[in-house]
PDB file of C-alpha atoms and ligand atoms in Angstrom:
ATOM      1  CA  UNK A 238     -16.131   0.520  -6.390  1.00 91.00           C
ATOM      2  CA  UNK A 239     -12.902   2.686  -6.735  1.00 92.00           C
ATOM      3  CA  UNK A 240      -9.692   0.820  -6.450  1.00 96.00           C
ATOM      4  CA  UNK A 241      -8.215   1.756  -3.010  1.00 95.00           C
ATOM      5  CA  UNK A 242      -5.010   2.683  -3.985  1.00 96.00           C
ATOM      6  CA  UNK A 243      -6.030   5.692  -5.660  1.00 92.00           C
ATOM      7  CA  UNK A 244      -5.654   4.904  -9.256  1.00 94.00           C
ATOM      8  CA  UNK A 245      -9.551   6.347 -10.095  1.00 92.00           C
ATOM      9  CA  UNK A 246      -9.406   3.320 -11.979  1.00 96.00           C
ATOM     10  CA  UNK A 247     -12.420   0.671 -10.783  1.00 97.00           C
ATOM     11  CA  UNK A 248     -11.468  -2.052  -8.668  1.00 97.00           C
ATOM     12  CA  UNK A 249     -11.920  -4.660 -10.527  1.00 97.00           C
ATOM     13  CA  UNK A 250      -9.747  -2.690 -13.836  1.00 96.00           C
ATOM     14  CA  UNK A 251      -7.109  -1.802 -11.356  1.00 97.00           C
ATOM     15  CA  UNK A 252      -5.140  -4.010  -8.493  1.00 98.00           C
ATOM     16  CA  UNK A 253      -8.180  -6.564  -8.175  1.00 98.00           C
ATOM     17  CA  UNK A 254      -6.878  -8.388 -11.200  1.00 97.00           C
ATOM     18  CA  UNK A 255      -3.249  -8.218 -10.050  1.00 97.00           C
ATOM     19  CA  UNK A 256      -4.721  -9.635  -6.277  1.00 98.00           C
ATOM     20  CA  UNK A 257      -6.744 -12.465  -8.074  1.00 97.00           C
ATOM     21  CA  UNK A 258      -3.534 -13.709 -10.482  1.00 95.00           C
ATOM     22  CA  UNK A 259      -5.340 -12.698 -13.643  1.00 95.00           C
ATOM     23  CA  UNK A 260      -2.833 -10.480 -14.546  1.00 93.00           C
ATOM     24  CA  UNK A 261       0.801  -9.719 -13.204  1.00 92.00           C
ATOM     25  CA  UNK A 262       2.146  -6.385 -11.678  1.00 92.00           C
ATOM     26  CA  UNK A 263       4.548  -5.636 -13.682  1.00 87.00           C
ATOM     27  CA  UNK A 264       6.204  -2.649 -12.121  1.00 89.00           C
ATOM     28  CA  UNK A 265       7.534  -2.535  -8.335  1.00 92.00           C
ATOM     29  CA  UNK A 266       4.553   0.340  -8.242  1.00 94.00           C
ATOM     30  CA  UNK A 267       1.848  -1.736  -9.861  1.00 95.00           C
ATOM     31  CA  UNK A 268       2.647  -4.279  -7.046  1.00 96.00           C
ATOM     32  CA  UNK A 269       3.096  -1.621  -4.183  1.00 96.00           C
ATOM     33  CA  UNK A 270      -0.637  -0.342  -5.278  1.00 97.00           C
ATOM     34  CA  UNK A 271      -1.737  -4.056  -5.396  1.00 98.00           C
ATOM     35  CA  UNK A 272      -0.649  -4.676  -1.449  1.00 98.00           C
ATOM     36  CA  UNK A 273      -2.287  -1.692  -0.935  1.00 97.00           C
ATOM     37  CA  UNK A 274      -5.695  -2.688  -2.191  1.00 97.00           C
ATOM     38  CA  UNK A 275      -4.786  -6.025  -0.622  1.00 97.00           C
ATOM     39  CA  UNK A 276      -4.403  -4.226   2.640  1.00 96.00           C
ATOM     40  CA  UNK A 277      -7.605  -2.176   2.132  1.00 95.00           C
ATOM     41  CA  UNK A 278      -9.721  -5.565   0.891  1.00 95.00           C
ATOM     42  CA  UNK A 279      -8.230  -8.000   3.939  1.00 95.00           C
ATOM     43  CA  UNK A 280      -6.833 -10.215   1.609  1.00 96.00           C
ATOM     44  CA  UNK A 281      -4.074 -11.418   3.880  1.00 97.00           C
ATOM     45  CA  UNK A 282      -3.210 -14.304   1.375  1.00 97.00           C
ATOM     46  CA  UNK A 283      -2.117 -11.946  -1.304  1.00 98.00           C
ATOM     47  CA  UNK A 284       0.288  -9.806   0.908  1.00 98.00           C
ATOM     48  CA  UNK A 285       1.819 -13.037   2.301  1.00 98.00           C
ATOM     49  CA  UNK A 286       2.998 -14.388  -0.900  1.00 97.00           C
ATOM     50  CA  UNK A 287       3.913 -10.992  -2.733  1.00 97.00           C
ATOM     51  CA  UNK A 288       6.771 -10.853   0.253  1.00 97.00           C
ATOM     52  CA  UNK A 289      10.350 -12.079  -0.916  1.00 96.00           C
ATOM     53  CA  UNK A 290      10.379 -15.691   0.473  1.00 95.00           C
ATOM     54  CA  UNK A 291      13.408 -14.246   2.538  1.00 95.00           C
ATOM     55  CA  UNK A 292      10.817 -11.907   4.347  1.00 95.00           C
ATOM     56  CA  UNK A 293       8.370 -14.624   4.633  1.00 95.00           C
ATOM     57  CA  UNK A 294       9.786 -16.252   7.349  1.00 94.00           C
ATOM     58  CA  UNK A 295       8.988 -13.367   9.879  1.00 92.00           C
ATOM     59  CA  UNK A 296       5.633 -13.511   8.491  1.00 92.00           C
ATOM     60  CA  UNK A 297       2.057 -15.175   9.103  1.00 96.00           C
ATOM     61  CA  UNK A 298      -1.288 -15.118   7.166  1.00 97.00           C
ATOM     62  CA  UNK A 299      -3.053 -14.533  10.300  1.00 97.00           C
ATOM     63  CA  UNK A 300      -1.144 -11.962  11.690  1.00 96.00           C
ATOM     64  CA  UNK A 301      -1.663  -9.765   8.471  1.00 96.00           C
ATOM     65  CA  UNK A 302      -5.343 -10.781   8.592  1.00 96.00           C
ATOM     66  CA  UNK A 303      -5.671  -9.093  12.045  1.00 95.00           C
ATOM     67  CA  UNK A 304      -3.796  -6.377  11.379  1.00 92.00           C
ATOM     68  CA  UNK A 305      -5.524  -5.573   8.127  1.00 91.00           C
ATOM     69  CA  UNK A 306      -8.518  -6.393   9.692  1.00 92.00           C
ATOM     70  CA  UNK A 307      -8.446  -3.828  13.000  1.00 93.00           C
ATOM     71  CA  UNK A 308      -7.226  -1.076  10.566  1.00 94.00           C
ATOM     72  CA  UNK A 309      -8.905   1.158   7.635  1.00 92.00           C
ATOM     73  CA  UNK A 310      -6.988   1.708   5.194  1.00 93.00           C
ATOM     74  CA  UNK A 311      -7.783   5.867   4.042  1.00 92.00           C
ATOM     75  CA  UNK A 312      -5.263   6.691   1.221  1.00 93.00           C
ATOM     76  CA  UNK A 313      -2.215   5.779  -0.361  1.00 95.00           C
ATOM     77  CA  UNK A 314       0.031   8.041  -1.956  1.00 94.00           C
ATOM     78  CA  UNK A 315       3.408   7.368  -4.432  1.00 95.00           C
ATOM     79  CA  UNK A 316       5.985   9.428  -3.461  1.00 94.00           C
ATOM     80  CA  UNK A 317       8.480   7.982  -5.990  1.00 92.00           C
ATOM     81  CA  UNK A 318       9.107   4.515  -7.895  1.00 90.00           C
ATOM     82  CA  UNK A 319      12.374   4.047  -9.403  1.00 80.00           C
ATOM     83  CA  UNK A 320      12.512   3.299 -12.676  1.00 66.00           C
ATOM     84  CA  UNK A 321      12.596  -0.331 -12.824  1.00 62.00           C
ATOM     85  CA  UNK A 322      13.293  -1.174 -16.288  1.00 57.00           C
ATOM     86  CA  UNK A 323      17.219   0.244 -15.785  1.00 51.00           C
ATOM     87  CA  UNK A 324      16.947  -1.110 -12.069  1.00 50.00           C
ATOM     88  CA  UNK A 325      16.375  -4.271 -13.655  1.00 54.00           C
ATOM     89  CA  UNK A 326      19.588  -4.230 -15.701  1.00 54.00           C
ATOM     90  CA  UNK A 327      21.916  -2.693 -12.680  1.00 57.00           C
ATOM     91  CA  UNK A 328      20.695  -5.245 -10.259  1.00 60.00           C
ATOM     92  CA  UNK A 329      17.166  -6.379  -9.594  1.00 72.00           C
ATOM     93  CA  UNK A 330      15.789  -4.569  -7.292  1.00 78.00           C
ATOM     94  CA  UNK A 331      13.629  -1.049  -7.043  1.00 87.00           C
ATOM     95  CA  UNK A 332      12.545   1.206  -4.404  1.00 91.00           C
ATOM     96  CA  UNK A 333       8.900   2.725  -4.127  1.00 95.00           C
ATOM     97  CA  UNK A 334       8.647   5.693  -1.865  1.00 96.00           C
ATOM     98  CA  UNK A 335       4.898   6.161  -0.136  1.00 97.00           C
ATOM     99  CA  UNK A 336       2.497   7.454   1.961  1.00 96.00           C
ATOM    100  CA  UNK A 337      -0.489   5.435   3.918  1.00 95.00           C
ATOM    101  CA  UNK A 338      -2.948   7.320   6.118  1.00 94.00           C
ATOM    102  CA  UNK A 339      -5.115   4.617   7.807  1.00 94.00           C
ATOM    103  CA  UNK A 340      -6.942   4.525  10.994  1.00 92.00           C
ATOM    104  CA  UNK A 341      -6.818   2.503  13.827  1.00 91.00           C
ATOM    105  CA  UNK A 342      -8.895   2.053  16.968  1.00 88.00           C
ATOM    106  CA  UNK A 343     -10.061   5.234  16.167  1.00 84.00           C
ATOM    107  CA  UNK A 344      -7.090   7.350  15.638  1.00 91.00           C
ATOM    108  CA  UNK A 345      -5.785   8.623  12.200  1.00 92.00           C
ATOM    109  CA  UNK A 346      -2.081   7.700  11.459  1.00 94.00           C
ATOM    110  CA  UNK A 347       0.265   8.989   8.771  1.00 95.00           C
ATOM    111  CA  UNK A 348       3.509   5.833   7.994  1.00 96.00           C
ATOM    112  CA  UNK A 349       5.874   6.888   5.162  1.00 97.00           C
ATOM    113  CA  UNK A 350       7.970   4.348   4.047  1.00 97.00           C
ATOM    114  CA  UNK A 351      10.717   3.199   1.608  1.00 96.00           C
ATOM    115  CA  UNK A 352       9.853  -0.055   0.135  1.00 96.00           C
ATOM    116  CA  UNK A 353      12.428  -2.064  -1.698  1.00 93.00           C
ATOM    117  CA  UNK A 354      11.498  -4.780  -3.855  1.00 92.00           C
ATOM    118  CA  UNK A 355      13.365  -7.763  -6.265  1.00 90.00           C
ATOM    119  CA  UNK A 356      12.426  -9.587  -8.902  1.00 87.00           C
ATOM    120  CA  UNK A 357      12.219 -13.404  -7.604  1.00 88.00           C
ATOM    121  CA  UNK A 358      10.768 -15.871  -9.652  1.00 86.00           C
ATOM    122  CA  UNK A 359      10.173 -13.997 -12.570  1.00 86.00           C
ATOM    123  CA  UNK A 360       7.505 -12.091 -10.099  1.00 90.00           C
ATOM    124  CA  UNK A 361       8.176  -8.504  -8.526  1.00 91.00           C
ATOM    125  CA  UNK A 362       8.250  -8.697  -4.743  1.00 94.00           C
ATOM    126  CA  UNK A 363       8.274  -6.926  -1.281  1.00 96.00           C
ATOM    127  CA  UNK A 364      11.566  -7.259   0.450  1.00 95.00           C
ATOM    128  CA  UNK A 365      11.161  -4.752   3.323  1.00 95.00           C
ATOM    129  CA  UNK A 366      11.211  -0.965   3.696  1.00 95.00           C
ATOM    130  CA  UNK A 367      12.380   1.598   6.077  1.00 95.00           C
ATOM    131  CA  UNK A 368       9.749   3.661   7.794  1.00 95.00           C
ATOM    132  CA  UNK A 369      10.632   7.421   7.952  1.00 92.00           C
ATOM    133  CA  UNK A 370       7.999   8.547   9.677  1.00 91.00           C
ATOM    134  CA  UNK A 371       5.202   7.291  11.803  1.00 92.00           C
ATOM    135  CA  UNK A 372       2.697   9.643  13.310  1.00 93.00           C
ATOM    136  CA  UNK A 373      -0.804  10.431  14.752  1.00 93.00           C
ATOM    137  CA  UNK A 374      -2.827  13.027  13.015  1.00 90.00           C
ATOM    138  CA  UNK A 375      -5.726  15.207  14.578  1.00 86.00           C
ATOM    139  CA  UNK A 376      -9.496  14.541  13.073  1.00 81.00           C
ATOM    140  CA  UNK A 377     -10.028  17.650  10.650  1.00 77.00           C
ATOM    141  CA  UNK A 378     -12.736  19.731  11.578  1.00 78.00           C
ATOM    142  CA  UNK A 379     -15.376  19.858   8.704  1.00 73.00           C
ATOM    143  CA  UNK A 380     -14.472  22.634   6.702  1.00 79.00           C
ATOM    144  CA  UNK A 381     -10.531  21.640   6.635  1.00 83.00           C
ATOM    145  CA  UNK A 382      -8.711  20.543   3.598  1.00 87.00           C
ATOM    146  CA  UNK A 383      -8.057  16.707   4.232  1.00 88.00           C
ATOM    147  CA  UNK A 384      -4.492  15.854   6.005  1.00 86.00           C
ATOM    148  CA  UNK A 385      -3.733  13.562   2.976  1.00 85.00           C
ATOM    149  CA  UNK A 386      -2.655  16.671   0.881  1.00 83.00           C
ATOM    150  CA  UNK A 387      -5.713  16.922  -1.388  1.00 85.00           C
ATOM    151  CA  UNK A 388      -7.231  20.018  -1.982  1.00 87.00           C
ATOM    152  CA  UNK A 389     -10.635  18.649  -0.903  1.00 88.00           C
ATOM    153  CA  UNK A 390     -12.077  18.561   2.626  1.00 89.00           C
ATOM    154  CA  UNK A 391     -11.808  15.910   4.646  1.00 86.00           C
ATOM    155  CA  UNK A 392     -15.325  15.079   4.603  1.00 84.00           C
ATOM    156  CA  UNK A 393     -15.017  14.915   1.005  1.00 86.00           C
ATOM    157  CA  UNK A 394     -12.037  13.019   0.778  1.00 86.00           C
ATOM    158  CA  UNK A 395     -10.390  10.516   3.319  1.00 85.00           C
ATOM    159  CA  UNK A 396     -13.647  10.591   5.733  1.00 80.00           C
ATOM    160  CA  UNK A 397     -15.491   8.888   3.290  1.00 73.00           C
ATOM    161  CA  UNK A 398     -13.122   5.552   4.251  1.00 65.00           C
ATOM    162  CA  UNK A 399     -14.455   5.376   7.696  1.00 59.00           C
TER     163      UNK A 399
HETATM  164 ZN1   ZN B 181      -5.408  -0.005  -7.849  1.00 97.06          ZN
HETATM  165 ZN1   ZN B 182      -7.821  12.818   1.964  1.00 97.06          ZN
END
C-alpha cells in the first residue's frame, strides 16, 4: 500500500515506521505526514501522544478514534514547512502549512491549516494550528481534473480513497 500522505513512498518505508516508534520524525513535516497517515490508518493512539502535553489536556483517544473513524481521509498536501533546523536555534518551534481533502458522511471537504509544532522531550510535536479555510467541495463529474489540484481526474486520483 501507498503511504497516505502522499509521499509515493510505501507505507510501511514511509510514516508507518514513524507511527510504530521504529524510527523518529525528525522534521515538523515528517511528523505532520505521520498524523496524517495516522489519521488515514485510525490510529488514534499515535495522534494523541504526538500532541504537546499542553494540547493534550483538551484531548481524548476516543474522541480522535471516532472522528478518524467517520471520516476518509483523500489527500494531504504541504503547503510549506519552515525550515526547522534554524527554527530550532531561534526558538523551538516550526510551522507546517497544509491541505487535507477528506470526506465525511458523504460530503467532500477541503481544511487548510497552519500547524505549529515544538520540540518537547527531545520529540517534535503538534501544538495547535489555525484553520484558514474550511469548505465543502462539489463531487467532480468523471471527466474533471480532481479538486485536490492534480492534473489527473478525479476518478483517477482522490476517488480512488472512497
Ligand atoms: Zn508517509
Ligand atoms: Zn485528487
Amino acid at each position: 500500500m501507498l503511504c497516505p500522505c502522499g509521499s509515493e513512498q510505501a507505507f510501511n518505508q514511509c510514516c508507518e515506521k514513524i507511527i510504530t516508534g521504529n524510527s523518529n520524525a525528525n522534521s515538523p513535516e515528517q511528523l505532520m505526514r505521520s498524523r496524517y497517515s495516522a489519521y488515514a490508518t485510525n490510529q488514534a493512539e499515535y495522534i494523541f501522544h504526538t500532541y504537546a502535553d499542553i494540547s493534550r489536556k483538551t484531548q481524548t483517544i476516543d474522541d480522535i478514534a471516532q472522528w478518524a473513524n467517520e471520516t476518509k481521509w483523500l489527500k494531504l498536501v504541504i503547503h510549506h514547512a519552515s525550515n526547522f533546523q534554524h527554527d530550532l536555534l531561534e526558538n523551538n518551534s516550526a510551522q507546517v502549512g497544509f491541505s487535507a481533502y477528506y470526506s465525511h458522511q458523504d460530503q467532500i471537504f477541503h481544511m487548510r491549516e497552519n500547524s505549529n509544532f515544538i520540540m518537547e522531550h527531545n520529540q517534535w510535536r503538534y501544538l495547535d494550528g489555525d484553520v484558514s479555510e474550511s469548505s465543502t467541495i462539489d463531487k467532480p463529474t468523471r471527466n474533471q481534473h480532481c479538486f485536490c489540484g492534480s492534473t489527473r481526474k478525479f476518478k483517477q486520483c482522490c476517488a480512488k480513497a472512497f
